Amino acid sequence: MPSLEGKVAIVTGAGRGIGREHALALAQAGAQVVVNDLGGSLAGEGTDATPAQSVVNEIVAGGGEAVASYDDVSDFAAAEHMIQRAVDRYGRLDILVNNAGILRDRMLVNMTEDEWDAVIAVHLKGHFAPTRHAAAHWRERAKAGETLRARVINTSSPSGIFGNVGQANYGAAKAAIAGFTVIAAQELQRYGVTVNCIAPNARTRMTEETFGDLPPPEEGVFDPLDPANMSPLVVALAADEAQGITGQCFFVWGGSINVLRPWDAGELFAKDERWDADELLTQLKERFSEGVAPDGMVAMMSKAGGQSMRVG
Ligand SMILES: NC(=O)c1ccc[n+]([C@@H]2O[C@H](COP(=O)([O-])OP(=O)(O)OC[C@H]3O[C@@H](n4cnc5c(N)ncnc54)[C@H](O)[C@@H]3O)[C@@H](O)[C@H]2O)c1
């Protein structure tokens, strides 16, 4: 395992599921960890200090160093407080893993304003706010002459990049997080910060809500849905040696990690003057004689080396 000795990490939503595994893995690699978790329900209601504190206890019991944060990542001032907590306690911040999330699934036609706003707030603003304050901290250090090797690791989803029915709010936020990753990578490169994102797959309360009970395989058989499968990538990207890898989105399923292609140039309709709509329509029908539509999440996940939990 690469050594993260002397580095300070924040993992948001680290009281449960995938974030908990990231926090444990980063601590095992030697990082001091701020374990952030608001402790709410899957729908983002209520608060509870227990999940974050119990992960801190686990890290400390294993000989590591950690402190809890109960800040709400979707609150701009609370996100600043969380970054400040790392700086006050450990003197610096090196690694920010944005992972906190909630779910309020509904078909678009029935979705309420609250269901839309809450999910966009926790995921999208919940990525922007901590990254914004961490970036200010890193800019200050870079301007003072320090050579940084800092990291932001975001959490997208197959739902956003491939498109999952019933998750217009969640998928839109997750697609936006992939876009945010590319822009933040370009903006923060000058300070020595890399920004990447993960599209994970794991058995947690979140997937059990969507896909039902997902029993683990029998003892001794590799479990592709173990949330701990997501964390070696976070540790690898956090290592100094990964300084050249930025702006990428990694799909992870068990032992398969697929570095996804971003939106890429495709079918080109070109002429040296403005198109006439009639002529363009004829060309579109000719070029897409069978029609054209998204392949859907199940097909795309299989192409990327995984499978949908719906059929798995
Ligand atoms: N499990 C999967 O297969 C899967 C697939 C794709 C994406 N993801 C993403 O991975 C991340 C982790 O999900 P998980 O499956 O471990 O779910 P989880 O519900 O087990 O963990 C999410 C944690 O985030 C915390 N949280 C929620 N809102 C918060 C807020 N405003 N501030 C601070 N903490 C908050 C929750 O209390 C919870 O402990 C999420 O971003 C999720 O969307 C998961």
CSV table of C-alpha atoms and ligand atoms in Angstrom, one decimal:
chain,number,residue,atom,x,y,z
A,1,MET,CA,0.0,0.0,0.0
A,2,PRO,CA,1.4,3.5,-0.8
A,3,SER,CA,2.3,5.4,2.3
A,4,LEU,CA,0.1,8.5,3.1
A,5,GLU,CA,2.1,9.1,6.3
A,6,GLY,CA,2.0,12.8,7.3
A,7,LYS,CA,-1.1,13.5,5.1
A,8,VAL,CA,-4.4,14.8,6.3
A,9,ALA,CA,-7.7,13.6,4.7
A,10,ILE,CA,-11.3,14.4,5.0
A,11,VAL,CA,-13.9,11.9,3.9
A,12,THR,CA,-17.5,13.1,3.7
A,13,GLY,CA,-20.3,10.7,4.5
A,14,ALA,CA,-17.8,8.4,6.1
A,15,GLY,CA,-20.0,7.1,8.9
A,16,ARG,CA,-21.4,4.3,6.8
A,17,GLY,CA,-21.1,2.4,3.5
A,18,ILE,CA,-18.4,3.3,1.0
A,19,GLY,CA,-17.2,6.4,2.8
A,20,ARG,CA,-16.4,4.4,6.0
A,21,GLU,CA,-14.2,2.0,3.9
A,22,HIS,CA,-12.4,5.0,2.3
A,23,ALA,CA,-11.7,6.5,5.8
A,24,LEU,CA,-10.5,3.1,7.2
A,25,ALA,CA,-8.2,2.5,4.1
A,26,LEU,CA,-6.8,6.1,4.2
A,27,ALA,CA,-6.0,5.7,8.0
A,28,GLN,CA,-4.4,2.3,7.4
A,29,ALA,CA,-2.2,3.9,4.8
A,30,GLY,CA,-1.1,6.4,7.5
A,31,ALA,CA,-3.3,9.5,6.9
A,32,GLN,CA,-4.9,11.4,9.7
A,33,VAL,CA,-8.6,11.4,8.9
A,34,VAL,CA,-11.5,13.8,9.5
A,35,VAL,CA,-14.5,11.4,9.5
A,36,ASN,CA,-17.4,13.6,8.4
A,37,ASP,CA,-21.0,12.4,8.6
A,38,LEU,CA,-24.3,14.2,9.4
A,39,GLY,CA,-25.8,10.8,10.3
A,40,GLY,CA,-29.2,11.3,8.7
A,41,SER,CA,-31.6,8.8,7.1
A,42,LEU,CA,-31.1,7.6,3.5
A,43,ALA,CA,-33.6,10.4,2.4
A,44,GLY,CA,-31.4,12.9,4.3
A,45,GLU,CA,-33.6,13.5,7.3
A,46,GLY,CA,-32.4,13.9,10.9
A,47,THR,CA,-28.9,13.8,12.3
A,48,ASP,CA,-27.0,11.4,14.5
A,49,ALA,CA,-23.4,11.6,15.8
A,50,THR,CA,-23.1,7.9,16.2
A,51,PRO,CA,-22.0,6.8,12.7
A,52,ALA,CA,-19.0,9.3,12.4
A,53,GLN,CA,-18.0,8.7,16.0
A,54,SER,CA,-18.0,4.9,15.6
A,55,VAL,CA,-15.7,5.1,12.6
A,56,VAL,CA,-13.4,7.4,14.5
A,57,ASN,CA,-13.3,4.8,17.3
A,58,GLU,CA,-12.6,2.0,14.9
A,59,ILE,CA,-9.6,4.0,13.4
A,60,VAL,CA,-8.2,4.9,16.8
A,61,ALA,CA,-8.6,1.3,18.1
A,62,GLY,CA,-6.5,0.2,15.1
A,63,GLY,CA,-3.7,2.6,16.1
A,64,GLY,CA,-4.7,5.4,13.6
A,65,GLU,CA,-5.6,9.0,14.1
A,66,ALA,CA,-9.0,10.4,13.4
A,67,VAL,CA,-11.5,13.1,14.4
A,68,ALA,CA,-15.3,13.3,13.8
A,69,SER,CA,-17.1,16.1,11.9
A,70,TYR,CA,-20.9,16.3,11.9
A,71,ASP,CA,-21.1,19.2,9.4
A,72,ASP,CA,-23.7,19.2,6.6
A,73,VAL,CA,-21.7,19.2,3.3
A,74,SER,CA,-24.6,21.0,1.5
A,75,ASP,CA,-24.2,24.0,3.8
A,76,PHE,CA,-21.6,26.5,2.5
A,77,ALA,CA,-20.5,27.7,6.0
A,78,ALA,CA,-20.6,24.2,7.6
A,79,ALA,CA,-18.4,23.0,4.7
A,80,GLU,CA,-15.9,25.7,5.5
A,81,HIS,CA,-16.0,24.7,9.2
A,82,MET,CA,-15.2,21.1,8.2
A,83,ILE,CA,-12.1,22.2,6.2
A,84,GLN,CA,-11.1,24.4,9.1
A,85,ARG,CA,-11.5,21.5,11.5
A,86,ALA,CA,-8.8,19.6,9.6
A,87,VAL,CA,-6.5,22.6,9.5
A,88,ASP,CA,-7.0,23.4,13.2
A,89,ARG,CA,-6.6,19.8,14.4
A,90,TYR,CA,-3.8,18.6,12.1
A,91,GLY,CA,-2.3,21.8,10.6
A,92,ARG,CA,-3.2,21.1,7.0
A,93,LEU,CA,-5.4,19.3,4.5
A,94,ASP,CA,-4.1,17.1,1.6
A,95,ILE,CA,-6.9,14.9,0.5
A,96,LEU,CA,-10.6,15.6,0.2
A,97,VAL,CA,-12.9,12.7,-0.6
A,98,ASN,CA,-16.4,14.0,-1.4
A,99,ASN,CA,-18.7,11.0,-0.9
A,100,ALA,CA,-21.7,12.0,1.2
A,101,GLY,CA,-25.1,11.3,-0.5
A,102,ILE,CA,-28.8,10.7,-0.1
A,103,LEU,CA,-31.5,9.3,-2.3
A,104,ARG,CA,-35.1,10.3,-3.0
A,105,ASP,CA,-36.0,8.3,-6.1
A,106,ARG,CA,-39.2,9.0,-8.0
A,107,MET,CA,-40.3,9.0,-11.6
A,108,LEU,CA,-39.8,12.4,-13.1
A,109,VAL,CA,-43.6,12.9,-13.7
A,110,ASN,CA,-44.3,12.5,-9.9
A,111,MET,CA,-41.1,14.1,-8.5
A,112,THR,CA,-41.7,16.9,-6.0
A,113,GLU,CA,-39.7,20.1,-5.8
A,114,ASP,CA,-38.3,19.0,-2.4
A,115,GLU,CA,-37.1,15.7,-3.7
A,116,TRP,CA,-35.3,17.5,-6.5
A,117,ASP,CA,-33.8,20.3,-4.3
A,118,ALA,CA,-32.6,18.0,-1.5
A,119,VAL,CA,-30.8,15.6,-3.7
A,120,ILE,CA,-29.2,18.3,-5.8
A,121,ALA,CA,-28.1,20.1,-2.6
A,122,VAL,CA,-26.5,17.2,-0.9
A,123,HIS,CA,-24.7,15.8,-3.9
A,124,LEU,CA,-23.9,18.8,-6.2
A,125,LYS,CA,-23.6,21.6,-3.7
A,126,GLY,CA,-22.2,19.0,-1.3
A,127,HIS,CA,-19.3,18.6,-3.7
A,128,PHE,CA,-18.9,22.2,-4.6
A,129,ALA,CA,-18.9,23.7,-1.0
A,130,PRO,CA,-16.1,21.5,0.5
A,131,THR,CA,-14.0,21.7,-2.7
A,132,ARG,CA,-14.4,25.5,-2.8
A,133,HIS,CA,-13.1,25.9,0.7
A,134,ALA,CA,-10.3,23.3,0.3
A,135,ALA,CA,-9.2,25.0,-2.9
A,136,ALA,CA,-8.9,28.3,-1.0
A,137,HIS,CA,-6.7,26.6,1.6
A,138,TRP,CA,-4.5,25.1,-1.2
A,139,ARG,CA,-4.2,28.3,-3.2
A,140,GLU,CA,-3.0,30.1,0.0
A,141,ARG,CA,-0.3,27.4,0.5
A,142,ALA,CA,0.7,27.4,-3.2
A,143,LYS,CA,1.0,31.2,-3.2
A,144,ALA,CA,3.2,31.0,-0.1
A,145,GLY,CA,5.6,29.0,-2.2
A,146,GLU,CA,4.8,25.4,-1.2
A,147,THR,CA,4.8,22.7,-3.9
A,148,LEU,CA,1.5,20.8,-3.3
A,149,ARG,CA,0.4,17.3,-4.1
A,150,ALA,CA,-3.2,17.6,-3.0
A,151,ARG,CA,-6.2,15.6,-4.0
A,152,VAL,CA,-9.9,15.9,-4.5
A,153,ILE,CA,-11.7,12.6,-5.2
A,154,ASN,CA,-15.4,13.0,-6.1
A,155,THR,CA,-18.2,10.5,-6.2
A,156,SER,CA,-20.3,10.2,-9.3
A,157,SER,CA,-22.5,7.2,-10.2
A,158,PRO,CA,-23.4,4.8,-13.1
A,159,SER,CA,-26.8,6.4,-12.6
A,160,GLY,CA,-25.5,9.8,-13.7
A,161,ILE,CA,-23.0,8.9,-16.4
A,162,PHE,CA,-25.1,6.1,-18.0
A,163,GLY,CA,-28.6,7.2,-17.0
A,164,ASN,CA,-30.9,5.3,-14.6
A,165,VAL,CA,-34.7,5.5,-14.8
A,166,GLY,CA,-36.4,6.8,-11.7
A,167,GLN,CA,-33.3,8.9,-10.6
A,168,ALA,CA,-33.6,12.2,-12.6
A,169,ASN,CA,-32.6,14.2,-9.5
A,170,TYR,CA,-29.8,11.9,-8.4
A,171,GLY,CA,-28.5,11.1,-11.9
A,172,ALA,CA,-28.5,14.7,-12.9
A,173,ALA,CA,-26.5,15.6,-9.8
A,174,LYS,CA,-24.1,12.7,-10.4
A,175,ALA,CA,-23.6,13.7,-14.1
A,176,ALA,CA,-22.9,17.2,-13.0
A,177,ILE,CA,-20.3,15.9,-10.5
A,178,ALA,CA,-18.5,14.3,-13.4
A,179,GLY,CA,-18.6,17.6,-15.2
A,180,PHE,CA,-17.5,19.5,-12.1
A,181,THR,CA,-14.6,17.1,-11.8
A,182,VAL,CA,-13.3,17.9,-15.3
A,183,ILE,CA,-13.5,21.7,-14.7
A,184,ALA,CA,-12.1,21.6,-11.2
A,185,ALA,CA,-9.2,19.4,-12.5
A,186,GLN,CA,-8.3,22.1,-15.1
A,187,GLU,CA,-8.7,25.0,-12.6
A,188,LEU,CA,-6.8,23.5,-9.7
A,189,GLN,CA,-3.9,21.9,-11.7
A,190,ARG,CA,-1.9,25.2,-11.3
A,191,TYR,CA,-1.9,24.7,-7.5
A,192,GLY,CA,-0.8,21.1,-7.7
A,193,VAL,CA,-4.2,19.6,-7.0
A,194,THR,CA,-5.6,16.6,-8.9
A,195,VAL,CA,-9.3,16.1,-9.2
A,196,ASN,CA,-10.8,12.7,-10.2
A,197,CYS,CA,-14.1,11.0,-9.6
A,198,ILE,CA,-15.3,7.5,-8.9
A,199,ALA,CA,-18.5,5.8,-10.2
A,200,PRO,CA,-18.8,3.1,-7.5
A,201,ASN,CA,-20.9,0.0,-7.1
A,202,ALA,CA,-21.4,-1.6,-3.7
A,203,ARG,CA,-23.8,-3.2,-1.3
A,204,THR,CA,-24.9,-0.4,1.1
A,205,ARG,CA,-28.2,0.8,2.5
A,206,MET,CA,-28.4,3.0,-0.6
A,207,THR,CA,-28.3,0.1,-3.1
A,208,GLU,CA,-30.4,-2.2,-0.9
A,209,GLU,CA,-33.1,0.5,-1.0
A,210,THR,CA,-33.0,0.6,-4.8
A,211,PHE,CA,-32.3,-3.1,-5.7
A,212,GLY,CA,-33.6,-5.0,-2.6
A,213,ASP,CA,-31.6,-7.4,-0.5
A,214,LEU,CA,-28.2,-8.2,-2.0
A,215,PRO,CA,-26.9,-11.2,0.0
A,216,PRO,CA,-23.1,-11.6,0.0
A,217,PRO,CA,-21.7,-14.8,-1.6
A,218,GLU,CA,-20.6,-17.7,0.6
A,219,GLU,CA,-17.5,-17.4,2.8
A,220,GLY,CA,-14.2,-17.4,0.9
A,221,VAL,CA,-15.8,-16.4,-2.4
A,222,PHE,CA,-14.8,-12.9,-3.7
A,223,ASP,CA,-17.7,-10.5,-3.1
A,224,PRO,CA,-17.8,-7.9,-5.9
A,225,LEU,CA,-20.3,-5.8,-4.0
A,226,ASP,CA,-18.1,-5.4,-0.8
A,227,PRO,CA,-17.9,-1.5,-0.4
A,228,ALA,CA,-14.2,-2.0,0.6
A,229,ASN,CA,-13.5,-2.8,-3.1
A,230,MET,CA,-13.8,0.9,-3.9
A,231,SER,CA,-11.1,2.1,-1.5
A,232,PRO,CA,-7.8,0.9,-3.1
A,233,LEU,CA,-8.4,3.3,-5.9
A,234,VAL,CA,-8.9,6.2,-3.5
A,235,VAL,CA,-5.6,5.3,-1.7
A,236,ALA,CA,-3.8,4.9,-5.1
A,237,LEU,CA,-5.1,8.3,-6.4
A,238,ALA,CA,-4.1,9.9,-3.1
A,239,ALA,CA,-0.5,8.8,-3.4
A,240,ASP,CA,2.2,11.4,-4.5
A,241,GLU,CA,3.0,9.2,-7.4
A,242,ALA,CA,-0.4,9.7,-8.9
A,243,GLN,CA,0.3,13.5,-9.4
A,244,GLY,CA,-0.1,13.2,-13.2
A,245,ILE,CA,-3.6,11.6,-13.2
A,246,THR,CA,-6.4,14.1,-13.1
A,247,GLY,CA,-9.8,14.9,-14.5
A,248,GLN,CA,-10.7,11.2,-14.9
A,249,CYS,CA,-13.9,9.2,-14.0
A,250,PHE,CA,-13.3,5.7,-12.8
A,251,PHE,CA,-16.1,3.1,-12.9
A,252,VAL,CA,-15.5,0.4,-10.3
A,253,TRP,CA,-17.2,-2.9,-10.0
A,254,GLY,CA,-15.5,-5.5,-7.8
A,255,GLY,CA,-12.1,-6.0,-9.3
A,256,SER,CA,-12.9,-4.1,-12.5
A,257,ILE,CA,-11.8,-0.5,-12.8
A,258,ASN,CA,-12.7,1.2,-16.1
A,259,VAL,CA,-11.4,4.7,-16.9
A,260,LEU,CA,-14.4,6.0,-18.7
A,261,ARG,CA,-14.1,8.1,-21.8
A,262,PRO,CA,-15.6,11.6,-21.3
A,263,TRP,CA,-18.1,13.1,-23.7
A,264,ASP,CA,-16.3,12.7,-26.9
A,265,ALA,CA,-16.6,14.0,-30.5
A,266,GLY,CA,-19.1,11.8,-32.4
A,267,GLU,CA,-21.2,11.9,-35.6
A,268,LEU,CA,-20.3,15.2,-37.5
A,269,PHE,CA,-22.8,17.0,-39.7
A,270,ALA,CA,-20.7,19.9,-41.3
A,271,LYS,CA,-21.0,22.5,-44.0
A,272,ASP,CA,-19.6,25.9,-44.5
A,273,GLU,CA,-23.0,27.7,-44.0
A,274,ARG,CA,-26.0,27.6,-41.7
A,275,TRP,CA,-28.1,24.4,-42.0
A,276,ASP,CA,-31.5,24.5,-43.5
A,277,ALA,CA,-33.8,22.6,-41.0
A,278,ASP,CA,-35.4,20.4,-43.8
A,279,GLU,CA,-32.1,19.4,-45.2
A,280,LEU,CA,-30.7,18.7,-41.7
A,281,LEU,CA,-33.7,16.5,-40.8
A,282,THR,CA,-33.1,14.5,-44.0
A,283,GLN,CA,-29.5,14.0,-43.1
A,284,LEU,CA,-30.4,13.1,-39.5
A,285,LYS,CA,-32.8,10.5,-40.7
A,286,GLU,CA,-30.3,9.1,-43.2
A,287,ARG,CA,-27.4,8.9,-40.8
A,288,PHE,CA,-29.6,7.5,-38.0
A,289,SER,CA,-31.9,5.3,-40.1
A,290,GLU,CA,-32.5,3.0,-37.2
A,291,GLY,CA,-33.1,5.9,-34.8
A,292,VAL,CA,-30.8,6.7,-31.9
A,293,ALA,CA,-31.3,6.5,-28.1
A,294,PRO,CA,-29.2,5.9,-25.0
A,295,ASP,CA,-28.1,2.3,-24.5
A,296,GLY,CA,-29.3,2.4,-20.8
A,297,MET,CA,-27.5,1.7,-17.6
A,298,VAL,CA,-27.5,-2.1,-17.7
A,299,ALA,CA,-25.9,-2.3,-21.2
A,300,MET,CA,-23.3,0.4,-20.3
A,301,MET,CA,-22.4,-1.1,-17.0
A,302,SER,CA,-21.7,-4.5,-18.7
A,303,LYS,CA,-19.6,-2.7,-21.4
A,304,ALA,CA,-17.5,-1.1,-18.6
A,305,GLY,CA,-16.8,-4.5,-16.9
A,306,GLY,CA,-19.6,-4.7,-14.3
A,307,GLN,CA,-23.2,-5.6,-14.2
A,308,SER,CA,-26.4,-4.1,-13.0
A,309,MET,CA,-27.5,-5.1,-9.5
A,310,ARG,CA,-31.0,-5.2,-11.0
A,311,VAL,CA,-30.0,-8.3,-13.0
A,312,GLY,CA,-27.0,-9.5,-10.9
B,1,LIG,N1,-23.6,2.1,-3.2
B,1,LIG,C1,-23.5,2.2,-4.5
B,1,LIG,O1,-23.5,1.2,-5.2
B,1,LIG,C2,-23.3,3.5,-5.1
B,1,LIG,C3,-23.4,3.6,-6.5
B,1,LIG,C4,-23.1,4.8,-7.1
B,1,LIG,C5,-22.8,5.9,-6.3
B,1,LIG,N2,-22.8,5.8,-4.9
B,1,LIG,C6,-22.4,7.0,-4.2
B,1,LIG,O2,-21.5,6.7,-3.2
B,1,LIG,C7,-21.6,7.6,-2.1
B,1,LIG,C8,-21.7,6.8,-0.8
B,1,LIG,O3,-22.9,6.1,-0.8
B,1,LIG,P1,-23.2,4.7,0.1
B,1,LIG,O4,-23.8,3.7,-0.9
B,1,LIG,O5,-22.1,4.4,0.9
B,1,LIG,O6,-24.5,5.2,0.9
B,1,LIG,P2,-24.7,5.4,2.5
B,1,LIG,O7,-26.1,5.9,2.7
B,1,LIG,O8,-24.3,4.1,3.2
B,1,LIG,O9,-23.6,6.5,3.0
B,1,LIG,C9,-23.8,7.9,2.7
B,1,LIG,C10,-23.4,8.6,4.0
B,1,LIG,O10,-23.5,10.0,3.7
B,1,LIG,C11,-24.0,10.7,4.9
B,1,LIG,N3,-24.6,12.0,4.5
B,1,LIG,C12,-25.8,12.2,3.8
B,1,LIG,N4,-26.0,13.5,3.7
B,1,LIG,C13,-25.0,14.2,4.3
B,1,LIG,C14,-24.7,15.6,4.4
B,1,LIG,N5,-25.5,16.5,4.0
B,1,LIG,N6,-23.5,15.9,5.1
B,1,LIG,C15,-22.7,14.9,5.6
B,1,LIG,N7,-23.0,13.6,5.5
B,1,LIG,C16,-24.1,13.2,4.8
B,1,LIG,C17,-25.1,9.7,5.4
B,1,LIG,O11,-25.3,10.0,6.8
B,1,LIG,C18,-24.4,8.4,5.1
B,1,LIG,O12,-23.7,7.9,6.3
B,1,LIG,C19,-22.8,8.4,-2.4
B,1,LIG,O13,-22.4,9.7,-2.9
B,1,LIG,C20,-23.6,7.6,-3.4
B,1,LIG,O14,-24.4,8.4,-4.1
B,1,LIG,C21,-23.0,4.6,-4.3
